[in-house]
PDB file of C-alpha atoms and ligand atoms in Angstrom:
ATOM      1  CA  UNK P  20       4.066 -22.418  12.346  1.00 35.00           C
ATOM      2  CA  UNK P  21       0.654 -20.693  12.139  1.00 36.00           C
ATOM      3  CA  UNK P  22      -1.914 -21.696   9.587  1.00 37.00           C
ATOM      4  CA  UNK P  23      -4.238 -18.984   8.935  1.00 39.00           C
ATOM      5  CA  UNK P  24      -7.314 -20.320   7.218  1.00 44.00           C
ATOM      6  CA  UNK P  25      -5.489 -20.917   4.421  1.00 49.00           C
ATOM      7  CA  UNK P  26      -3.690 -17.881   4.223  1.00 55.00           C
ATOM      8  CA  UNK P  27      -0.067 -19.330   4.291  1.00 56.00           C
ATOM      9  CA  UNK P  28      -0.943 -20.933   1.021  1.00 56.00           C
ATOM     10  CA  UNK P  29       1.204 -20.141  -2.188  1.00 56.00           C
ATOM     11  CA  UNK P  30      -1.161 -18.767  -5.026  1.00 50.00           C
ATOM     12  CA  UNK P  31       0.662 -21.523  -7.221  1.00 46.00           C
ATOM     13  CA  UNK P  32      -2.365 -23.610  -5.502  1.00 46.00           C
ATOM     14  CA  UNK P  33      -5.213 -21.356  -6.348  1.00 42.00           C
ATOM     15  CA  UNK P  34      -6.563 -21.419 -10.040  1.00 40.00           C
ATOM     16  CA  UNK P  35      -5.671 -18.621 -11.770  1.00 37.00           C
ATOM     17  CA  UNK P  36      -8.769 -16.708 -13.523  1.00 37.00           C
ATOM     18  CA  UNK P  37      -6.293 -14.399 -15.308  1.00 37.00           C
ATOM     19  CA  UNK P  38      -4.344 -14.830 -18.122  1.00 34.00           C
ATOM     20  CA  UNK P  39      -0.717 -14.328 -17.896  1.00 32.00           C
ATOM     21  CA  UNK P  40       0.274 -12.680 -21.295  1.00 33.00           C
ATOM     22  CA  UNK P  41       1.431  -9.582 -22.327  1.00 32.00           C
ATOM     23  CA  UNK P  42       4.693  -7.564 -23.203  1.00 31.00           C
ATOM     24  CA  UNK P  43       7.972  -8.539 -21.414  1.00 31.00           C
ATOM     25  CA  UNK P  44       9.383  -4.918 -19.764  1.00 30.00           C
ATOM     26  CA  UNK P  45      12.966  -4.467 -19.525  1.00 28.00           C
ATOM     27  CA  UNK P  46      13.822  -3.767 -16.018  1.00 31.00           C
ATOM     28  CA  UNK P  47      17.376  -4.403 -16.958  1.00 29.00           C
ATOM     29  CA  UNK P  48      18.960  -7.776 -17.309  1.00 29.00           C
ATOM     30  CA  UNK P  49      19.887  -9.193 -14.034  1.00 29.00           C
ATOM     31  CA  UNK P  50      16.176  -8.541 -12.805  1.00 35.00           C
ATOM     32  CA  UNK P  51      13.591 -11.248 -13.402  1.00 37.00           C
ATOM     33  CA  UNK P  52      11.519 -10.731 -16.664  1.00 35.00           C
ATOM     34  CA  UNK P  53       7.899 -10.086 -15.036  1.00 38.00           C
ATOM     35  CA  UNK P  54       5.091 -10.958 -18.087  1.00 36.00           C
ATOM     36  CA  UNK P  55       1.675 -10.364 -17.326  1.00 39.00           C
ATOM     37  CA  UNK P  56      -1.405  -7.977 -17.313  1.00 47.00           C
ATOM     38  CA  UNK P  57      -1.732  -5.277 -14.911  1.00 58.00           C
ATOM     39  CA  UNK P  58      -2.893  -6.464 -11.555  1.00 63.00           C
ATOM     40  CA  UNK P  59      -6.178  -5.451 -11.334  1.00 64.00           C
ATOM     41  CA  UNK P  60      -9.232  -7.979 -10.873  1.00 65.00           C
ATOM     42  CA  UNK P  61     -12.433  -8.219 -12.010  1.00 68.00           C
ATOM     43  CA  UNK P  62     -15.235  -8.552  -9.160  1.00 73.00           C
ATOM     44  CA  UNK P  63     -18.315  -7.019  -7.793  1.00 77.00           C
ATOM     45  CA  UNK P  64     -16.299  -5.575  -5.003  1.00 81.00           C
ATOM     46  CA  UNK P  65     -17.460  -1.742  -4.512  1.00 81.00           C
ATOM     47  CA  UNK P  66     -14.989   0.102  -6.846  1.00 83.00           C
ATOM     48  CA  UNK P  67     -16.083   3.889  -5.184  1.00 87.00           C
ATOM     49  CA  UNK P  68     -15.613   4.307  -1.608  1.00 91.00           C
ATOM     50  CA  UNK P  69     -18.863   5.850   0.747  1.00 93.00           C
ATOM     51  CA  UNK P  70     -18.918   9.451   0.568  1.00 96.00           C
ATOM     52  CA  UNK P  71     -18.160  10.995   3.824  1.00 96.00           C
ATOM     53  CA  UNK P  72     -20.475  13.310   5.762  1.00 96.00           C
ATOM     54  CA  UNK P  73     -19.480  17.006   6.413  1.00 96.00           C
ATOM     55  CA  UNK P  74     -18.647  16.543   9.945  1.00 96.00           C
ATOM     56  CA  UNK P  75     -16.536  13.447   9.189  1.00 97.00           C
ATOM     57  CA  UNK P  76     -14.248  15.562   6.306  1.00 97.00           C
ATOM     58  CA  UNK P  77     -13.867  18.628   8.914  1.00 96.00           C
ATOM     59  CA  UNK P  78     -12.573  15.765  10.950  1.00 96.00           C
ATOM     60  CA  UNK P  79      -9.792  15.175   8.331  1.00 97.00           C
ATOM     61  CA  UNK P  80      -8.927  18.595   7.547  1.00 95.00           C
ATOM     62  CA  UNK P  81      -6.311  19.185   9.934  1.00 94.00           C
ATOM     63  CA  UNK P  82      -4.296  16.127  10.900  1.00 96.00           C
ATOM     64  CA  UNK P  83      -1.226  15.618   8.819  1.00 96.00           C
ATOM     65  CA  UNK P  84      -1.522  12.910   6.155  1.00 98.00           C
ATOM     66  CA  UNK P  85       1.337  11.073   4.976  1.00 98.00           C
ATOM     67  CA  UNK P  86       1.065   8.292   2.012  1.00 98.00           C
ATOM     68  CA  UNK P  87       3.593   5.927   1.891  1.00 98.00           C
ATOM     69  CA  UNK P  88       4.511   4.091  -1.316  1.00 98.00           C
ATOM     70  CA  UNK P  89       6.458   1.227  -2.648  1.00 98.00           C
ATOM     71  CA  UNK P  90       6.796  -2.298  -4.236  1.00 97.00           C
ATOM     72  CA  UNK P  91       6.752  -5.183  -1.887  1.00 96.00           C
ATOM     73  CA  UNK P  92       9.764  -5.813   0.243  1.00 96.00           C
ATOM     74  CA  UNK P  93      10.911  -2.339  -0.013  1.00 97.00           C
ATOM     75  CA  UNK P  94      10.489  -1.902   3.671  1.00 96.00           C
ATOM     76  CA  UNK P  95       7.406   0.616   4.354  1.00 97.00           C
ATOM     77  CA  UNK P  96       5.905  -1.481   6.927  1.00 96.00           C
ATOM     78  CA  UNK P  97       8.653  -1.681   9.372  1.00 96.00           C
ATOM     79  CA  UNK P  98       9.290   2.443   9.015  1.00 98.00           C
ATOM     80  CA  UNK P  99       5.697   3.277   9.292  1.00 98.00           C
ATOM     81  CA  UNK P 100       5.710   1.457  12.505  1.00 98.00           C
ATOM     82  CA  UNK P 101       8.625   3.389  13.487  1.00 98.00           C
ATOM     83  CA  UNK P 102       7.517   6.813  12.822  1.00 98.00           C
ATOM     84  CA  UNK P 103       4.347   6.311  14.347  1.00 98.00           C
ATOM     85  CA  UNK P 104       5.847   5.758  17.247  1.00 97.00           C
ATOM     86  CA  UNK P 105       8.355   8.351  17.331  1.00 96.00           C
ATOM     87  CA  UNK P 106       5.691  10.991  15.945  1.00 96.00           C
ATOM     88  CA  UNK P 107       2.520   9.374  17.681  1.00 96.00           C
ATOM     89  CA  UNK P 108       1.071   9.005  14.409  1.00 97.00           C
ATOM     90  CA  UNK P 109      -1.725   6.624  13.685  1.00 98.00           C
ATOM     91  CA  UNK P 110      -0.359   3.954  11.507  1.00 98.00           C
ATOM     92  CA  UNK P 111      -2.926   2.789   8.616  1.00 98.00           C
ATOM     93  CA  UNK P 112      -1.126  -0.367   7.179  1.00 98.00           C
ATOM     94  CA  UNK P 113      -3.264  -1.576   4.144  1.00 98.00           C
ATOM     95  CA  UNK P 114      -1.879  -4.745   3.496  1.00 96.00           C
ATOM     96  CA  UNK P 115      -2.045  -5.865   7.415  1.00 95.00           C
ATOM     97  CA  UNK P 116      -5.950  -4.446   7.666  1.00 97.00           C
ATOM     98  CA  UNK P 117      -6.608  -6.578   4.539  1.00 97.00           C
ATOM     99  CA  UNK P 118      -5.033  -9.582   5.772  1.00 95.00           C
ATOM    100  CA  UNK P 119      -7.102  -9.333   9.030  1.00 95.00           C
ATOM    101  CA  UNK P 120     -10.427  -8.791   6.643  1.00 95.00           C
ATOM    102  CA  UNK P 121      -9.308 -11.724   4.568  1.00 95.00           C
ATOM    103  CA  UNK P 122      -9.083 -13.999   7.809  1.00 93.00           C
ATOM    104  CA  UNK P 123     -13.003 -13.493   8.396  1.00 92.00           C
ATOM    105  CA  UNK P 124     -15.011 -16.571   6.642  1.00 87.00           C
ATOM    106  CA  UNK P 125     -17.241 -14.018   5.100  1.00 94.00           C
ATOM    107  CA  UNK P 126     -17.302 -14.093   0.935  1.00 93.00           C
ATOM    108  CA  UNK P 127     -15.863 -10.754   1.238  1.00 93.00           C
ATOM    109  CA  UNK P 128     -13.190 -11.929   3.157  1.00 95.00           C
ATOM    110  CA  UNK P 129     -12.678 -14.925   0.884  1.00 95.00           C
ATOM    111  CA  UNK P 130     -12.543 -12.964  -1.892  1.00 95.00           C
ATOM    112  CA  UNK P 131     -10.216 -10.175  -0.856  1.00 96.00           C
ATOM    113  CA  UNK P 132      -7.509 -13.373   0.446  1.00 95.00           C
ATOM    114  CA  UNK P 133      -8.353 -14.788  -3.075  1.00 94.00           C
ATOM    115  CA  UNK P 134      -6.996 -11.677  -4.557  1.00 95.00           C
ATOM    116  CA  UNK P 135      -4.129 -10.852  -2.273  1.00 95.00           C
ATOM    117  CA  UNK P 136      -3.026 -14.311  -2.917  1.00 94.00           C
ATOM    118  CA  UNK P 137      -2.409 -13.601  -6.382  1.00 93.00           C
ATOM    119  CA  UNK P 138      -1.025 -10.452  -6.084  1.00 94.00           C
ATOM    120  CA  UNK P 139      -3.945  -8.484  -7.454  1.00 94.00           C
ATOM    121  CA  UNK P 140      -4.876  -4.756  -6.018  1.00 96.00           C
ATOM    122  CA  UNK P 141      -8.039  -4.971  -4.125  1.00 96.00           C
ATOM    123  CA  UNK P 142     -11.174  -2.785  -5.515  1.00 96.00           C
ATOM    124  CA  UNK P 143     -10.677   0.608  -4.675  1.00 96.00           C
ATOM    125  CA  UNK P 144     -14.309   1.311  -2.956  1.00 96.00           C
ATOM    126  CA  UNK P 145     -12.811  -1.426  -0.407  1.00 96.00           C
ATOM    127  CA  UNK P 146      -9.679   0.660   0.083  1.00 97.00           C
ATOM    128  CA  UNK P 147     -11.287   3.820   0.543  1.00 97.00           C
ATOM    129  CA  UNK P 148     -13.421   2.501   3.153  1.00 97.00           C
ATOM    130  CA  UNK P 149     -11.071   0.968   5.249  1.00 97.00           C
ATOM    131  CA  UNK P 150      -8.831   4.046   5.300  1.00 98.00           C
ATOM    132  CA  UNK P 151     -11.501   6.492   5.989  1.00 97.00           C
ATOM    133  CA  UNK P 152     -12.920   3.848   8.442  1.00 97.00           C
ATOM    134  CA  UNK P 153      -9.710   3.957  10.564  1.00 97.00           C
ATOM    135  CA  UNK P 154      -8.813   7.567  10.217  1.00 98.00           C
ATOM    136  CA  UNK P 155     -12.104   8.444  11.671  1.00 98.00           C
ATOM    137  CA  UNK P 156     -11.665   5.647  14.533  1.00 97.00           C
ATOM    138  CA  UNK P 157      -8.495   8.021  15.552  1.00 96.00           C
ATOM    139  CA  UNK P 158      -9.998  11.403  16.024  1.00 94.00           C
ATOM    140  CA  UNK P 159      -7.361  12.686  18.395  1.00 94.00           C
ATOM    141  CA  UNK P 160      -4.624  11.498  15.860  1.00 95.00           C
ATOM    142  CA  UNK P 161      -2.439  14.292  14.944  1.00 92.00           C
ATOM    143  CA  UNK P 162      -0.958  12.554  11.675  1.00 96.00           C
ATOM    144  CA  UNK P 163      -1.743   9.301   9.996  1.00 98.00           C
ATOM    145  CA  UNK P 164       0.679   7.288   7.738  1.00 98.00           C
ATOM    146  CA  UNK P 165      -1.056   5.324   4.981  1.00 98.00           C
ATOM    147  CA  UNK P 166       1.135   2.517   4.168  1.00 98.00           C
ATOM    148  CA  UNK P 167       0.543   0.934   0.823  1.00 98.00           C
ATOM    149  CA  UNK P 168      -1.484   3.642  -1.028  1.00 98.00           C
ATOM    150  CA  UNK P 169      -2.451   4.710  -3.413  1.00 98.00           C
ATOM    151  CA  UNK P 170      -1.595   1.918  -5.503  1.00 97.00           C
ATOM    152  CA  UNK P 171      -3.228   3.366  -8.630  1.00 97.00           C
ATOM    153  CA  UNK P 172      -4.066   6.973  -9.962  1.00 97.00           C
ATOM    154  CA  UNK P 173      -7.639   6.193  -9.481  1.00 96.00           C
ATOM    155  CA  UNK P 174      -7.403   5.736  -5.601  1.00 98.00           C
ATOM    156  CA  UNK P 175      -5.230   9.044  -5.669  1.00 98.00           C
ATOM    157  CA  UNK P 176      -8.376  10.628  -7.289  1.00 97.00           C
ATOM    158  CA  UNK P 177     -11.115   9.221  -5.422  1.00 97.00           C
ATOM    159  CA  UNK P 178      -9.318   9.938  -1.465  1.00 98.00           C
ATOM    160  CA  UNK P 179      -9.432  13.742  -2.847  1.00 98.00           C
ATOM    161  CA  UNK P 180     -12.779  13.535  -3.931  1.00 97.00           C
ATOM    162  CA  UNK P 181     -13.869  11.775  -0.820  1.00 97.00           C
ATOM    163  CA  UNK P 182     -11.996  13.345   1.741  1.00 98.00           C
ATOM    164  CA  UNK P 183     -11.782  16.762   0.206  1.00 97.00           C
ATOM    165  CA  UNK P 184      -8.318  17.032   0.141  1.00 97.00           C
ATOM    166  CA  UNK P 185      -4.590  16.225  -0.786  1.00 98.00           C
ATOM    167  CA  UNK P 186      -2.247  13.967   1.365  1.00 98.00           C
ATOM    168  CA  UNK P 187       0.522  16.323   3.347  1.00 97.00           C
ATOM    169  CA  UNK P 188       3.142  14.537   1.168  1.00 98.00           C
ATOM    170  CA  UNK P 189       3.800  11.287  -0.629  1.00 98.00           C
ATOM    171  CA  UNK P 190       6.751   9.134   0.504  1.00 98.00           C
ATOM    172  CA  UNK P 191       8.498   7.083  -2.505  1.00 98.00           C
ATOM    173  CA  UNK P 192      10.430   4.112  -0.940  1.00 98.00           C
ATOM    174  CA  UNK P 193      12.945   3.064  -3.604  1.00 96.00           C
ATOM    175  CA  UNK P 194      14.829  -0.268  -4.316  1.00 94.00           C
ATOM    176  CA  UNK P 195      16.091  -2.477  -6.448  1.00 96.00           C
ATOM    177  CA  UNK P 196      13.860  -5.082  -7.867  1.00 96.00           C
ATOM    178  CA  UNK P 197      16.440  -7.460  -6.745  1.00 96.00           C
ATOM    179  CA  UNK P 198      16.242  -6.121  -3.297  1.00 96.00           C
ATOM    180  CA  UNK P 199      12.601  -6.287  -2.886  1.00 97.00           C
ATOM    181  CA  UNK P 200      12.320 -10.011  -4.157  1.00 97.00           C
ATOM    182  CA  UNK P 201      15.031 -11.032  -1.884  1.00 96.00           C
ATOM    183  CA  UNK P 202      13.522  -9.346   1.402  1.00 96.00           C
ATOM    184  CA  UNK P 203      10.419 -10.553   0.540  1.00 96.00           C
ATOM    185  CA  UNK P 204      11.395 -14.132   0.053  1.00 96.00           C
ATOM    186  CA  UNK P 205      12.695 -14.111   3.136  1.00 95.00           C
ATOM    187  CA  UNK P 206       9.795 -12.466   5.200  1.00 95.00           C
ATOM    188  CA  UNK P 207       7.626 -15.284   3.155  1.00 92.00           C
ATOM    189  CA  UNK P 208       9.968 -17.910   4.946  1.00 93.00           C
ATOM    190  CA  UNK P 209      10.079 -16.195   8.194  1.00 94.00           C
ATOM    191  CA  UNK P 210       6.322 -14.802   8.877  1.00 92.00           C
ATOM    192  CA  UNK P 211       4.780 -17.380   6.517  1.00 89.00           C
ATOM    193  CA  UNK P 212       2.624 -15.077   4.167  1.00 89.00           C
ATOM    194  CA  UNK P 213       0.857 -16.234   0.855  1.00 89.00           C
ATOM    195  CA  UNK P 214       1.718 -13.700  -1.058  1.00 92.00           C
ATOM    196  CA  UNK P 215       5.400 -13.359  -0.274  1.00 93.00           C
ATOM    197  CA  UNK P 216       6.322 -16.488  -3.040  1.00 92.00           C
ATOM    198  CA  UNK P 217       7.537 -16.171  -6.369  1.00 93.00           C
ATOM    199  CA  UNK P 218       4.881 -15.991  -8.075  1.00 94.00           C
ATOM    200  CA  UNK P 219       2.782 -13.661  -6.151  1.00 94.00           C
ATOM    201  CA  UNK P 220       6.021 -11.547  -5.578  1.00 96.00           C
ATOM    202  CA  UNK P 221       6.612 -11.194  -9.392  1.00 95.00           C
ATOM    203  CA  UNK P 222       2.848 -10.442  -9.999  1.00 95.00           C
ATOM    204  CA  UNK P 223       2.846  -7.625  -7.141  1.00 96.00           C
ATOM    205  CA  UNK P 224       5.746  -6.180  -8.758  1.00 96.00           C
ATOM    206  CA  UNK P 225       4.382  -6.186 -12.167  1.00 94.00           C
ATOM    207  CA  UNK P 226       1.509  -4.019 -10.290  1.00 91.00           C
ATOM    208  CA  UNK P 227       3.565  -1.773  -8.944  1.00 93.00           C
ATOM    209  CA  UNK P 228       5.712  -1.101 -11.912  1.00 93.00           C
ATOM    210  CA  UNK P 229       2.786  -0.701 -14.111  1.00 94.00           C
ATOM    211  CA  UNK P 230      -0.256   0.980 -11.935  1.00 96.00           C
ATOM    212  CA  UNK P 231       2.033   3.155  -9.598  1.00 95.00           C
ATOM    213  CA  UNK P 232       4.025   5.242 -12.320  1.00 95.00           C
ATOM    214  CA  UNK P 233       0.886   7.436 -13.277  1.00 97.00           C
ATOM    215  CA  UNK P 234       0.643   7.872  -9.555  1.00 98.00           C
ATOM    216  CA  UNK P 235       4.161   9.110  -9.252  1.00 97.00           C
ATOM    217  CA  UNK P 236       3.791  11.588 -11.934  1.00 97.00           C
ATOM    218  CA  UNK P 237       0.334  12.847 -10.199  1.00 98.00           C
ATOM    219  CA  UNK P 238       2.215  13.763  -7.246  1.00 98.00           C
ATOM    220  CA  UNK P 239       5.515  15.037  -8.737  1.00 98.00           C
ATOM    221  CA  UNK P 240       3.010  17.967 -10.516  1.00 98.00           C
ATOM    222  CA  UNK P 241       1.622  18.579  -7.102  1.00 97.00           C
ATOM    223  CA  UNK P 242       5.572  19.014  -5.537  1.00 97.00           C
ATOM    224  CA  UNK P 243       4.426  16.252  -2.875  1.00 98.00           C
ATOM    225  CA  UNK P 244       6.720  13.488  -3.806  1.00 98.00           C
ATOM    226  CA  UNK P 245       9.645  12.310  -1.790  1.00 98.00           C
ATOM    227  CA  UNK P 246      11.720   9.530  -2.703  1.00 97.00           C
ATOM    228  CA  UNK P 247      13.582   7.408  -0.200  1.00 97.00           C
ATOM    229  CA  UNK P 248      16.436   5.427  -1.094  1.00 96.00           C
ATOM    230  CA  UNK P 249      15.344   2.320   0.371  1.00 96.00           C
ATOM    231  CA  UNK P 250      18.767   0.122   0.232  1.00 96.00           C
ATOM    232  CA  UNK P 251      20.627   1.145   3.375  1.00 93.00           C
ATOM    233  CA  UNK P 252      20.327   0.235   6.759  1.00 95.00           C
ATOM    234  CA  UNK P 253      16.847   0.626   8.079  1.00 96.00           C
ATOM    235  CA  UNK P 254      18.466   3.336  10.696  1.00 97.00           C
ATOM    236  CA  UNK P 255      19.745   4.990   7.905  1.00 97.00           C
ATOM    237  CA  UNK P 256      16.190   4.889   6.212  1.00 98.00           C
ATOM    238  CA  UNK P 257      14.421   6.001   9.063  1.00 98.00           C
ATOM    239  CA  UNK P 258      16.359   9.164   9.408  1.00 98.00           C
ATOM    240  CA  UNK P 259      15.708  10.298   5.799  1.00 97.00           C
ATOM    241  CA  UNK P 260      11.627   9.540   6.605  1.00 97.00           C
ATOM    242  CA  UNK P 261      12.078  11.552   9.914  1.00 96.00           C
ATOM    243  CA  UNK P 262      13.760  14.502   7.834  1.00 95.00           C
ATOM    244  CA  UNK P 263      10.979  14.594   5.766  1.00 96.00           C
ATOM    245  CA  UNK P 264       8.494  14.621   8.489  1.00 96.00           C
ATOM    246  CA  UNK P 265      10.420  17.544  10.193  1.00 94.00           C
ATOM    247  CA  UNK P 266      10.348  19.215   6.989  1.00 93.00           C
ATOM    248  CA  UNK P 267       6.917  19.518   6.668  1.00 92.00           C
ATOM    249  CA  UNK P 268       5.694  23.318   7.984  1.00 64.00           C
ATOM    250  CA  UNK P 269       2.697  22.133   9.763  1.00 59.00           C
ATOM    251  CA  UNK P 270       5.076  20.234  12.102  1.00 57.00           C
ATOM    252  CA  UNK P 271       7.187  22.994  13.057  1.00 54.00           C
ATOM    253  CA  UNK P 272       8.916  22.531  16.318  1.00 53.00           C
ATOM    254  CA  UNK P 273       8.121  18.709  16.326  1.00 53.00           C
ATOM    255  CA  UNK P 274      10.857  16.694  16.772  1.00 49.00           C
ATOM    256  CA  UNK P 275       9.621  13.583  18.456  1.00 48.00           C
TER     257      UNK P 275
HETATM  258  P1  AMP B  14       1.404  -5.048   1.467  1.00 62.92           P
HETATM  259  O1  AMP B  14       1.102  -5.454   2.562  1.00 62.92           O
HETATM  260  O2  AMP B  14       1.410  -3.636   1.383  1.00 62.92           O
HETATM  261  O3  AMP B  14       2.376  -5.601   0.580  1.00 62.92           O
HETATM  262  O4  AMP B  14       0.294  -5.285   0.424  1.00 62.92           O
HETATM  263  C1  AMP B  14      -0.449  -6.503   0.312  1.00 62.92           C
HETATM  264  C2  AMP B  14      -1.433  -7.021  -0.908  1.00 62.92           C
HETATM  265  O5  AMP B  14      -2.712  -6.206  -0.040  1.00 62.92           O
HETATM  266  C3  AMP B  14      -1.295  -6.123  -2.110  1.00 62.92           C
HETATM  267  O6  AMP B  14      -0.363  -7.147  -2.857  1.00 62.92           O
HETATM  268  C4  AMP B  14      -2.684  -6.168  -2.622  1.00 62.92           C
HETATM  269  O7  AMP B  14      -3.019  -7.338  -2.817  1.00 62.92           O
HETATM  270  C5  AMP B  14      -3.489  -5.265  -1.490  1.00 62.92           C
HETATM  271  N1  AMP B  14      -3.247  -3.988  -1.422  1.00 62.92           N
HETATM  272  C6  AMP B  14      -2.502  -3.562  -0.070  1.00 62.92           C
HETATM  273  N2  AMP B  14      -2.421  -1.795  -0.582  1.00 62.92           N
HETATM  274  C7  AMP B  14      -3.494  -1.899  -1.404  1.00 62.92           C
HETATM  275  C8  AMP B  14      -4.143  -0.751  -1.947  1.00 62.92           C
HETATM  276  N3  AMP B  14      -3.819   0.201  -1.845  1.00 62.92           N
HETATM  277  N4  AMP B  14      -4.971  -0.922  -2.966  1.00 62.92           N
HETATM  278  C9  AMP B  14      -5.095  -2.384  -3.290  1.00 62.92           C
HETATM  279  N5  AMP B  14      -4.493  -3.312  -2.935  1.00 62.92           N
HETATM  280  C10 AMP B  14      -3.995  -2.881  -2.134  1.00 62.92           C
END
């Protein structure tokens, strides 16, 4: 087992700074009942991203930008890797980038690790800077798969304000809560990911169900939302992802 600066520690070992109280949510009789507050964390970390220079905005005008949303264990990471390979896109995996940052011995890294182990959301400024830095570091890429974004409405709006354009499409991996919990618990055992244990998974689900809903509405109104039923075998899910990508007019003639 690889120990990553305490990254494999379950969040039950982390002192809680947020009360877990609030209304129970009715997600069906067979699903675990999740109680708690919205998954937001109060900290001094930046809430807004740095503005882009006109030249940087120009660079991000033409590549395809695809947001990929879904709860923990819905399979978005695996499918993003497959899509990135097939279409030569750059995979911007936020969870992965944040875990790398969390392993640094800096105060900022420690704060991020603490937030993630509790299953809460890292402040928007950090997320936007991370996405933009990664996209700008791949100027030749014809497409970006931004995996795990946006997770709350302010992130969606900040992206448009800073980058100056919306995404081309938003994929949502739709999965039952039971499936997500089962997959995430299994991954926690195999990969020793500290936030893949029960208390953190439940908090991440709470965060997902409460904060993502307004984001879905926002993109539904722009006609950018594409639901992908993510309960089936990975190859069937991949086929659905490919048909979404290939239906984008801007990619006409691209079949991988
Ligand atoms: P994931 O690997 O996508 O399940 O993300 C793992 C954790 O990283 C989440 O539970 C959050 O703590 C953090 N995270 C990932 N994406 C975001 C985001 N867009 N905004 C805030 N926090 C995020």
